PDB file of C-alpha atoms in Angstrom:
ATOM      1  CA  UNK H 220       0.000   0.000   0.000  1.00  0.00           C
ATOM      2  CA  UNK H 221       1.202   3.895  -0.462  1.00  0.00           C
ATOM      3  CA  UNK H 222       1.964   5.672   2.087  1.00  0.00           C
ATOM      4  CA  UNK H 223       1.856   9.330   2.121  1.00  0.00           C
ATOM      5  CA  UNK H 224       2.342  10.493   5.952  1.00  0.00           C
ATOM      6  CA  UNK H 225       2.364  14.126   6.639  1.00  0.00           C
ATOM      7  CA  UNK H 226       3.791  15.317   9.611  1.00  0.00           C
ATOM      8  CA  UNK H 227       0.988  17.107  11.567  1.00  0.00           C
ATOM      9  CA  UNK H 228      -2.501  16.700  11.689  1.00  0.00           C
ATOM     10  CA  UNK H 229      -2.964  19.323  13.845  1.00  0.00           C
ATOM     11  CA  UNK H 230      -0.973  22.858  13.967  1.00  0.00           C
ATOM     12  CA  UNK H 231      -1.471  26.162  15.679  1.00  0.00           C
ATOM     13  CA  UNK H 232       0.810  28.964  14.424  1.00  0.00           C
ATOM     14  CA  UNK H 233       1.444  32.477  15.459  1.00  0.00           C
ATOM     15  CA  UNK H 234       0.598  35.589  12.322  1.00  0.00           C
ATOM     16  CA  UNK H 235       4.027  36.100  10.789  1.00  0.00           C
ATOM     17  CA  UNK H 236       5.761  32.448  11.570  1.00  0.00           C
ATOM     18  CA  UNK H 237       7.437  30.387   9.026  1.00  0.00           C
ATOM     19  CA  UNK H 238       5.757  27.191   8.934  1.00  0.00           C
ATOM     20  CA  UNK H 239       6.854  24.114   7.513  1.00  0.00           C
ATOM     21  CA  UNK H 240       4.602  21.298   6.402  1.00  0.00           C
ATOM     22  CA  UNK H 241       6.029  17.696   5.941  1.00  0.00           C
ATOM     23  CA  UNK H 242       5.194  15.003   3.611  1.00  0.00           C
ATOM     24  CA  UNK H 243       6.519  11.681   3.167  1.00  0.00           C
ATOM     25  CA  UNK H 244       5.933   8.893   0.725  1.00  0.00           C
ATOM     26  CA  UNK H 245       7.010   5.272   0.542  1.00  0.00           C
ATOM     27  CA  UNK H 246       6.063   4.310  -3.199  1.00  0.00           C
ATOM     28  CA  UNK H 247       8.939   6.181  -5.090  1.00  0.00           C
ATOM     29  CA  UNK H 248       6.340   7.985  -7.162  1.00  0.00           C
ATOM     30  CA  UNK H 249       7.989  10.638  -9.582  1.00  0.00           C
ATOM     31  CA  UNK H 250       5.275  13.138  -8.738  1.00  0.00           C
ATOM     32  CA  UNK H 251       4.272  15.335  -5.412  1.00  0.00           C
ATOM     33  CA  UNK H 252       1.248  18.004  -5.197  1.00  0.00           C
ATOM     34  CA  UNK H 253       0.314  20.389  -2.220  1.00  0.00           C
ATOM     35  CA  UNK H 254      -3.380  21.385  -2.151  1.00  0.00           C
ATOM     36  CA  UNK H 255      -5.042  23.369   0.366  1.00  0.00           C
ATOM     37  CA  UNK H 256      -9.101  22.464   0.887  1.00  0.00           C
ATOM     38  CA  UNK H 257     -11.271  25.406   1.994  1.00  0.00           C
ATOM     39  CA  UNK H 258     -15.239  25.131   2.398  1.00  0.00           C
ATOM     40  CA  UNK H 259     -16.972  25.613  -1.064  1.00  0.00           C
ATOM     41  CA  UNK H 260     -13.431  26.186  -3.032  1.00  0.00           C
ATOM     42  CA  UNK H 261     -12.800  22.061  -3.040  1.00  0.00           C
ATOM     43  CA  UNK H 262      -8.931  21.302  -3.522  1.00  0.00           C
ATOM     44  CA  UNK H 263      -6.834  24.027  -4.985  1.00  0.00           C
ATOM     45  CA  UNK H 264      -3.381  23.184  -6.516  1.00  0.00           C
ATOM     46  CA  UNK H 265      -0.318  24.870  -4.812  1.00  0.00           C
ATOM     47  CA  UNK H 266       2.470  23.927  -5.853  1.00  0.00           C
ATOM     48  CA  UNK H 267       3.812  20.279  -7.712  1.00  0.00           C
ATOM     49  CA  UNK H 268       7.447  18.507  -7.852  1.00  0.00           C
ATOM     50  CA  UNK H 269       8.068  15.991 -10.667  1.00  0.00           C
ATOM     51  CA  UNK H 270      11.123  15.422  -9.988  1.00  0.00           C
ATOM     52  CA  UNK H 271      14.131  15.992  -7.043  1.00  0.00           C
ATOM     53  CA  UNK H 272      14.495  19.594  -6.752  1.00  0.00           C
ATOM     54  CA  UNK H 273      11.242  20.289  -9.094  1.00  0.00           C
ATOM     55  CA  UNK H 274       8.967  22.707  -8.627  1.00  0.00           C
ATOM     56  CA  UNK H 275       6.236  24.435 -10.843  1.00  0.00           C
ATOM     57  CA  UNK H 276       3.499  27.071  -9.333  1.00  0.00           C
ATOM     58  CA  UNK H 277      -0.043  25.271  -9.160  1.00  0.00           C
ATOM     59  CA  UNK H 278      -2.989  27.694  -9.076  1.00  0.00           C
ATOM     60  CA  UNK H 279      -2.441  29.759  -5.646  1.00  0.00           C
ATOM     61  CA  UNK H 280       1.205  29.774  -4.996  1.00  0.00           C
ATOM     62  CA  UNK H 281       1.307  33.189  -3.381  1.00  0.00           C
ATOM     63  CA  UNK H 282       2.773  33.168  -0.142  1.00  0.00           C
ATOM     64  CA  UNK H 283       4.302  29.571  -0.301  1.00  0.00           C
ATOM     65  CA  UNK H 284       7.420  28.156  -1.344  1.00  0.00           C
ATOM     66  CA  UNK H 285       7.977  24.102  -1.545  1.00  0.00           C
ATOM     67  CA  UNK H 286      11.180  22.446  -1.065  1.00  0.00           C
ATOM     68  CA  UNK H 287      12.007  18.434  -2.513  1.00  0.00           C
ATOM     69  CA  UNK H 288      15.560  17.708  -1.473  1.00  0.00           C
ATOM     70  CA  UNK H 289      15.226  14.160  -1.500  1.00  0.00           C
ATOM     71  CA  UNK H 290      12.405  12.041  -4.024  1.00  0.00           C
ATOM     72  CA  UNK H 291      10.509  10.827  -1.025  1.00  0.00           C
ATOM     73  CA  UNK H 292      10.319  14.178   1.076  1.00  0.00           C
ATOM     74  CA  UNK H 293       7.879  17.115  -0.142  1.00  0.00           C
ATOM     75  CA  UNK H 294       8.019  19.986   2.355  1.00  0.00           C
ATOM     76  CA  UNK H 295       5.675  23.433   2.118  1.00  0.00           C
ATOM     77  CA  UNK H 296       6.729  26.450   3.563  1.00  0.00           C
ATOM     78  CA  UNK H 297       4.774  29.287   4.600  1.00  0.00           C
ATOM     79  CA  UNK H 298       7.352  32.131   4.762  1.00  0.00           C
ATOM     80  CA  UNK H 299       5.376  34.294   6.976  1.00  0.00           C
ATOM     81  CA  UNK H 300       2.239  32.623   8.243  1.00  0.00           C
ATOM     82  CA  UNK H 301      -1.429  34.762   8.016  1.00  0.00           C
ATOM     83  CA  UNK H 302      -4.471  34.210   9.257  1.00  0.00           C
ATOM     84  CA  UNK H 303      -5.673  33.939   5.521  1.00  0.00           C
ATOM     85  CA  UNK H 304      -3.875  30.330   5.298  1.00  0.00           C
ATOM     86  CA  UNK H 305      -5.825  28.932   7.455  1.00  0.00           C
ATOM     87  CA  UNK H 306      -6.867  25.682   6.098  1.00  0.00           C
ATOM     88  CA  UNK H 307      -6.732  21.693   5.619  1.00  0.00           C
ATOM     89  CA  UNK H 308      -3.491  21.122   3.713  1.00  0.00           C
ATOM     90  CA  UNK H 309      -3.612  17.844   1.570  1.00  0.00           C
ATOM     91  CA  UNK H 310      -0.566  16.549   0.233  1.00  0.00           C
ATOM     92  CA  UNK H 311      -0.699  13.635  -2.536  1.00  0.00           C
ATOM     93  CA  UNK H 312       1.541  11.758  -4.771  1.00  0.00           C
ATOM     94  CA  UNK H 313       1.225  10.001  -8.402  1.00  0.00           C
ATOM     95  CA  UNK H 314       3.607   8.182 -10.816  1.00  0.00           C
ATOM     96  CA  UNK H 315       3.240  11.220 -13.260  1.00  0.00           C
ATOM     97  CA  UNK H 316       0.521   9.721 -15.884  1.00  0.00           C
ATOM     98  CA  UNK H 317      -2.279  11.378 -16.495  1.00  0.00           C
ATOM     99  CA  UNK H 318      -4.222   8.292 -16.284  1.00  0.00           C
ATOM    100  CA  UNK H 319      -3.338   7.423 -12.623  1.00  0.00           C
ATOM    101  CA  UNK H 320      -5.074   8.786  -9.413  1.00  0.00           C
ATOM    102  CA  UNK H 321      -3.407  10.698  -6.900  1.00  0.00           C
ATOM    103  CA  UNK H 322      -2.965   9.092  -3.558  1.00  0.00           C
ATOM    104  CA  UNK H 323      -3.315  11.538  -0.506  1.00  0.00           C
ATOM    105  CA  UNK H 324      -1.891  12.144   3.061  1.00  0.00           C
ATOM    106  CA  UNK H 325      -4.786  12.623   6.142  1.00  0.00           C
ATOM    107  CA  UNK H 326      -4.119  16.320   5.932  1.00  0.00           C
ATOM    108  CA  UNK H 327      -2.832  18.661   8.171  1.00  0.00           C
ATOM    109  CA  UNK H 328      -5.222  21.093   9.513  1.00  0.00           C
ATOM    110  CA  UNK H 329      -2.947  24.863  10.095  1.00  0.00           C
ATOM    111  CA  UNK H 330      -4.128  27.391  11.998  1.00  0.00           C
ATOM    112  CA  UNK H 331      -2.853  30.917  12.022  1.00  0.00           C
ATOM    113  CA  UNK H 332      -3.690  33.009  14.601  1.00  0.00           C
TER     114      UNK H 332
ATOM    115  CA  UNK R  47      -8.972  25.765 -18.806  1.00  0.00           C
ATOM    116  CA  UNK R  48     -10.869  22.461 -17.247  1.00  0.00           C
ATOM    117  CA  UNK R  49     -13.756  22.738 -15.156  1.00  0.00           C
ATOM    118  CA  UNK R  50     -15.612  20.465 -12.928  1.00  0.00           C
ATOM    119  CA  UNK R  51     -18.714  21.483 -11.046  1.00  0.00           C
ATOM    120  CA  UNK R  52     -20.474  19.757  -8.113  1.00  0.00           C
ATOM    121  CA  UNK R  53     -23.521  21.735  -7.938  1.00  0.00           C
ATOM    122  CA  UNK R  54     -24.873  19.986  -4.532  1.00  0.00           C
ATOM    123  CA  UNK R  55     -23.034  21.316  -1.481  1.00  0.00           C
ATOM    124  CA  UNK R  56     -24.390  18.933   0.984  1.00  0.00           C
ATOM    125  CA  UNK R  57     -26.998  16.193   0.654  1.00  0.00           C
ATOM    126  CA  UNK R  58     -29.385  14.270   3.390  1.00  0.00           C
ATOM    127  CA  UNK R  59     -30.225  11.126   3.327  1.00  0.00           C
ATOM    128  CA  UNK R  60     -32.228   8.562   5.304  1.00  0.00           C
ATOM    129  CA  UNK R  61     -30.163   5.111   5.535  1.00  0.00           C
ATOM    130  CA  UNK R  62     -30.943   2.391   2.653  1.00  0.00           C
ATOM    131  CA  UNK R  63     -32.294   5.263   0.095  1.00  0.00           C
ATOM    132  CA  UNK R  64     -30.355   5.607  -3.238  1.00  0.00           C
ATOM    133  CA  UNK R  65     -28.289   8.804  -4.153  1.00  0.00           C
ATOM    134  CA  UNK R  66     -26.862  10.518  -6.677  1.00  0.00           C
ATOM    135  CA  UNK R  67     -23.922  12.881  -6.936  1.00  0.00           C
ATOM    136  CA  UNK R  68     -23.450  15.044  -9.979  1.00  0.00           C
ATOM    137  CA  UNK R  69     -20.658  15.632 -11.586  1.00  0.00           C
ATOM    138  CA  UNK R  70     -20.833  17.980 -14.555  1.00  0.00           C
ATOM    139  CA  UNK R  71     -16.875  18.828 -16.178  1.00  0.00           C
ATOM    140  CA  UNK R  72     -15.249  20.737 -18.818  1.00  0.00           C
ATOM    141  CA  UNK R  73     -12.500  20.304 -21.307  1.00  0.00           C
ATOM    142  CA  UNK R  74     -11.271  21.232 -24.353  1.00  0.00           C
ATOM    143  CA  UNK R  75      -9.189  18.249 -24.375  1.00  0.00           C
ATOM    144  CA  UNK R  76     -10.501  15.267 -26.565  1.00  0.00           C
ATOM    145  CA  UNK R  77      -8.213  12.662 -24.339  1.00  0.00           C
ATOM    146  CA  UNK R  78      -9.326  13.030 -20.432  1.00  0.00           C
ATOM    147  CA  UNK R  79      -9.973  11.043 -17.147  1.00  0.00           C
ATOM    148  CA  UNK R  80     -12.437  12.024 -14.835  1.00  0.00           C
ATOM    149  CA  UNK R  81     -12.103  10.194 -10.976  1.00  0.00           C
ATOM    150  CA  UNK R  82     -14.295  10.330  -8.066  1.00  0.00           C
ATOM    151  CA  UNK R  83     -12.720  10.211  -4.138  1.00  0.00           C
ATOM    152  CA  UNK R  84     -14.139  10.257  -1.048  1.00  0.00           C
ATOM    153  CA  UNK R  85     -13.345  11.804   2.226  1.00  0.00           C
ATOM    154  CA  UNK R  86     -14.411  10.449   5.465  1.00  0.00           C
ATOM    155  CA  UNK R  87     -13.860  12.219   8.198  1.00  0.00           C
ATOM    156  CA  UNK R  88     -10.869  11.248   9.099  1.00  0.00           C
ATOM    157  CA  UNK R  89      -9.719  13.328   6.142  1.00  0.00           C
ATOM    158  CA  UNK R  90      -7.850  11.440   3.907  1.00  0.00           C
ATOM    159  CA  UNK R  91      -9.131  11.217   0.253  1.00  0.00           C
ATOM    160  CA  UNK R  92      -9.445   8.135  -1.378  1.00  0.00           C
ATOM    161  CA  UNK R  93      -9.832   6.618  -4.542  1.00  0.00           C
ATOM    162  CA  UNK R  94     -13.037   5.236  -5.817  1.00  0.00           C
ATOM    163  CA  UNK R  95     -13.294   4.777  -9.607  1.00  0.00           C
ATOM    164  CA  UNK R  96     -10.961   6.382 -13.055  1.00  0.00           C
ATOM    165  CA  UNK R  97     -12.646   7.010 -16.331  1.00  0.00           C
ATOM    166  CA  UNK R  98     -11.014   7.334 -19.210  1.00  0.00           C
ATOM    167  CA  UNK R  99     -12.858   9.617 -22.708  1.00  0.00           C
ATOM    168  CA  UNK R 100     -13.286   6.422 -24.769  1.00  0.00           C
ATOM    169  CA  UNK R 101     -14.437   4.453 -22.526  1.00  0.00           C
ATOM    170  CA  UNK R 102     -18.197   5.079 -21.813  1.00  0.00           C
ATOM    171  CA  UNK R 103     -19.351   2.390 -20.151  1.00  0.00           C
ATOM    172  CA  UNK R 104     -21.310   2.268 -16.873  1.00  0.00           C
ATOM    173  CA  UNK R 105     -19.942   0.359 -13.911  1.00  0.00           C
ATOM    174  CA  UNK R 106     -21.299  -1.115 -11.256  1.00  0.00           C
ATOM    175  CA  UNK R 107     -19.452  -1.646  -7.956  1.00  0.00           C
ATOM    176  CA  UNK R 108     -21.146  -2.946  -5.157  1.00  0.00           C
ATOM    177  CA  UNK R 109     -23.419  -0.875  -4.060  1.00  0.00           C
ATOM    178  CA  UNK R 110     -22.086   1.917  -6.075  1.00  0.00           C
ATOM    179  CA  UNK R 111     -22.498   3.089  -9.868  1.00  0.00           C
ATOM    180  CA  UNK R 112     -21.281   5.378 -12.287  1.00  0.00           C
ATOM    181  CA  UNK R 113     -22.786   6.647 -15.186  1.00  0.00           C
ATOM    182  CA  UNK R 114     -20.260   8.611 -17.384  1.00  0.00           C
ATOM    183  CA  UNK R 115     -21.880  10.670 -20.551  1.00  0.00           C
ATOM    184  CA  UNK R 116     -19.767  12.597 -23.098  1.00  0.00           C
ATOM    185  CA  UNK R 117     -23.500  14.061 -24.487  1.00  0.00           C
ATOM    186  CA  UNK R 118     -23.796  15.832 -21.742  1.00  0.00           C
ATOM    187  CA  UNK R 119     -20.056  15.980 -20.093  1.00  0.00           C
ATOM    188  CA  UNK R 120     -21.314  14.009 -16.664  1.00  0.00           C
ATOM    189  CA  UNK R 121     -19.945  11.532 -14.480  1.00  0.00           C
ATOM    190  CA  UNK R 122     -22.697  11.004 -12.147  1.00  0.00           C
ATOM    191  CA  UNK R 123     -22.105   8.522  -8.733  1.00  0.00           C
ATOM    192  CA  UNK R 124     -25.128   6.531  -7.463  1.00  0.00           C
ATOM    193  CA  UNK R 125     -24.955   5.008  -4.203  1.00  0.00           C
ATOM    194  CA  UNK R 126     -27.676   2.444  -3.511  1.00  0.00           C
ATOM    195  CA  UNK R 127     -29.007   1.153  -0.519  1.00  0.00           C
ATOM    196  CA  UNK R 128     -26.790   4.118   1.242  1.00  0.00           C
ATOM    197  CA  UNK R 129     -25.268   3.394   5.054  1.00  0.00           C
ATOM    198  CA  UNK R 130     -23.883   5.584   7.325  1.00  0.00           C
ATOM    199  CA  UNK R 131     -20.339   4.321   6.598  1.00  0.00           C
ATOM    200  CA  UNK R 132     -21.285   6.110   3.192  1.00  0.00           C
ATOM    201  CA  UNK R 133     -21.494   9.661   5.033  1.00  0.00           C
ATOM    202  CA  UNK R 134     -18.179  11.409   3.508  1.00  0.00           C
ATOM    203  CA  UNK R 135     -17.379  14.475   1.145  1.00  0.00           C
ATOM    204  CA  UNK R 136     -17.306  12.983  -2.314  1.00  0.00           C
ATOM    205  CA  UNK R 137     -15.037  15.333  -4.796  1.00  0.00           C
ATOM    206  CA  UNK R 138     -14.913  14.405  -8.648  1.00  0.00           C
ATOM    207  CA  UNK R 139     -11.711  15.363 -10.663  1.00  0.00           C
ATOM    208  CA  UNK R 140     -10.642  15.724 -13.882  1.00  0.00           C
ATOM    209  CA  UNK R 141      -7.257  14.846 -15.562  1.00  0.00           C
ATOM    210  CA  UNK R 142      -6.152  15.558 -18.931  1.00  0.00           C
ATOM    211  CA  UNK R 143      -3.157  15.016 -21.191  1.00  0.00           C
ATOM    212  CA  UNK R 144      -1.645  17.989 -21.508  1.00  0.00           C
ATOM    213  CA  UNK R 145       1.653  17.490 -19.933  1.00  0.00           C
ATOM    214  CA  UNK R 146       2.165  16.624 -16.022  1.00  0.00           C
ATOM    215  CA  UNK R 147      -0.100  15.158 -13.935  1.00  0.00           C
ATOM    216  CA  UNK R 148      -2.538  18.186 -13.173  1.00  0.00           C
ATOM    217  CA  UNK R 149      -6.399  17.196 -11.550  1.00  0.00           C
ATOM    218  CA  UNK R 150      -8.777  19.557 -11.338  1.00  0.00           C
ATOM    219  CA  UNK R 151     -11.084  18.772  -8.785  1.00  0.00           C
ATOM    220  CA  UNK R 152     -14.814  19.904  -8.016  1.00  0.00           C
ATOM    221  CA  UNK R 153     -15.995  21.337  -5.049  1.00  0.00           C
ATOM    222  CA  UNK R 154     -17.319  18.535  -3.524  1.00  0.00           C
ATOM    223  CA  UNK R 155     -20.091  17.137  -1.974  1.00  0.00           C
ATOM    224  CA  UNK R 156     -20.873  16.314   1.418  1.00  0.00           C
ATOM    225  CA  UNK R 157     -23.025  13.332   1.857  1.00  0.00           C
ATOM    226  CA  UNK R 158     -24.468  12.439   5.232  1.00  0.00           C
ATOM    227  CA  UNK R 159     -26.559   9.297   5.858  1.00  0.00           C
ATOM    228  CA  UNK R 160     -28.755   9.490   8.637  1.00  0.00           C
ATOM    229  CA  UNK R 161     -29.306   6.115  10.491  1.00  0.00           C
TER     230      UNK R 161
END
């Protein structure tokens, strides 16, 4: 089975922190996504690694940054945390064809306060 | 740009009554994949069922269904004989060719089952 384990499920951060979200996954899949789910706005795309040291800008990038030093390790960074990113942040992973679903972490639920 | 709407927000049921979830997409793309996943709460999303634009066959899965129609750009979800282990947020996506992996997903819809 894939694993995708993200490192919180649970986090309270002050305005103006840098917070780091952590995902790991286990199945050596190329690719690596960061979504954040708000009420009524579903999943919304962040950012995406194909690759070691990959990165391309998914649909609301502002005020993130991602890091993937190592294939299995997908980290987000919030460079200064606001009460605006507030959320459930999903991370997922998939072997890069189109044709393949995405397999998810259980989310980490950030709160900025 | 790719589209996938989820028009019910939330839906009621009592326990053993069918339901259906809509799914309405858009694409310019003639090669796509449409998906449905569910999230219980414990949060993670999981995969149900993948779809692929020539393939528009109905399946059946238990006590769930899917009817996909390129007339009408739909991939609707039937659950019949619903249960309360059924009571999740049910999101539809959409996946096309065009280069890496990228899945729109709708909105969602929260199904609860009431016992």
């Amino acid at each position: 089975d894939v694993k995708v384990t993200q490192s919180s499920r649970y986090l309270v951060k002050r305005t103006g922190e840098k917070v780091f979200l952590e995902c790991v996954q286990d199945m050596d899949h190329e690719n690596m996504f960061w979504y954040r789910q708000d009420p009524g706005l579903g999943l919304r795309l962040i950012y995406f690694s194909y690759d070691v040291k990959m990165k391309e800008k998914g649909d609301i990038p502002e005020g993130y940054s991602v890091s993937r030093e190592k294939k299995e390790r997908f980290s987000l960074i919030l460079e200064s945390a606001s009460t605006n990113q507030t959320s459930m942040y999903l991370c997922a992973t998939g072997t890069g064809r189109v044709n393949t679903e995405a397999f998810f972490g259980q989310g980490t639920r950030l709160t900025v306060v | 740009a790719q589209k996938v709407t989820q028009a019910q927000t939330e839906i009621s049921v009592v326990e053993k009554e069918d339901v259906t979830l809509d799914c309405v997409y858009e694409t310019r793309d003639t090669t796509y994949y449409l998906f449905w996943y569910k999230q219980p709460p414990s949060g993670e999303l999981v995969f149900l069922i993948r779809r692929n634009s020539f393939d528009e066959q109905n399946e059946i899965s238990g006590r769930y269904s899917w009817n996909f129609q390129k007339s009408t750009s739909s991939f609707n979800f039937t659950i019949t004989a619903s249960q309360v282990v059924d009571s999740a947020v049910y999101f539809c996506a959409l996946s096309s060719s065009g280069g890496y992996q990228k899945v729109t997903f709708g909105t969602g819809t929260k199904l609860q089952v009431i016992p």
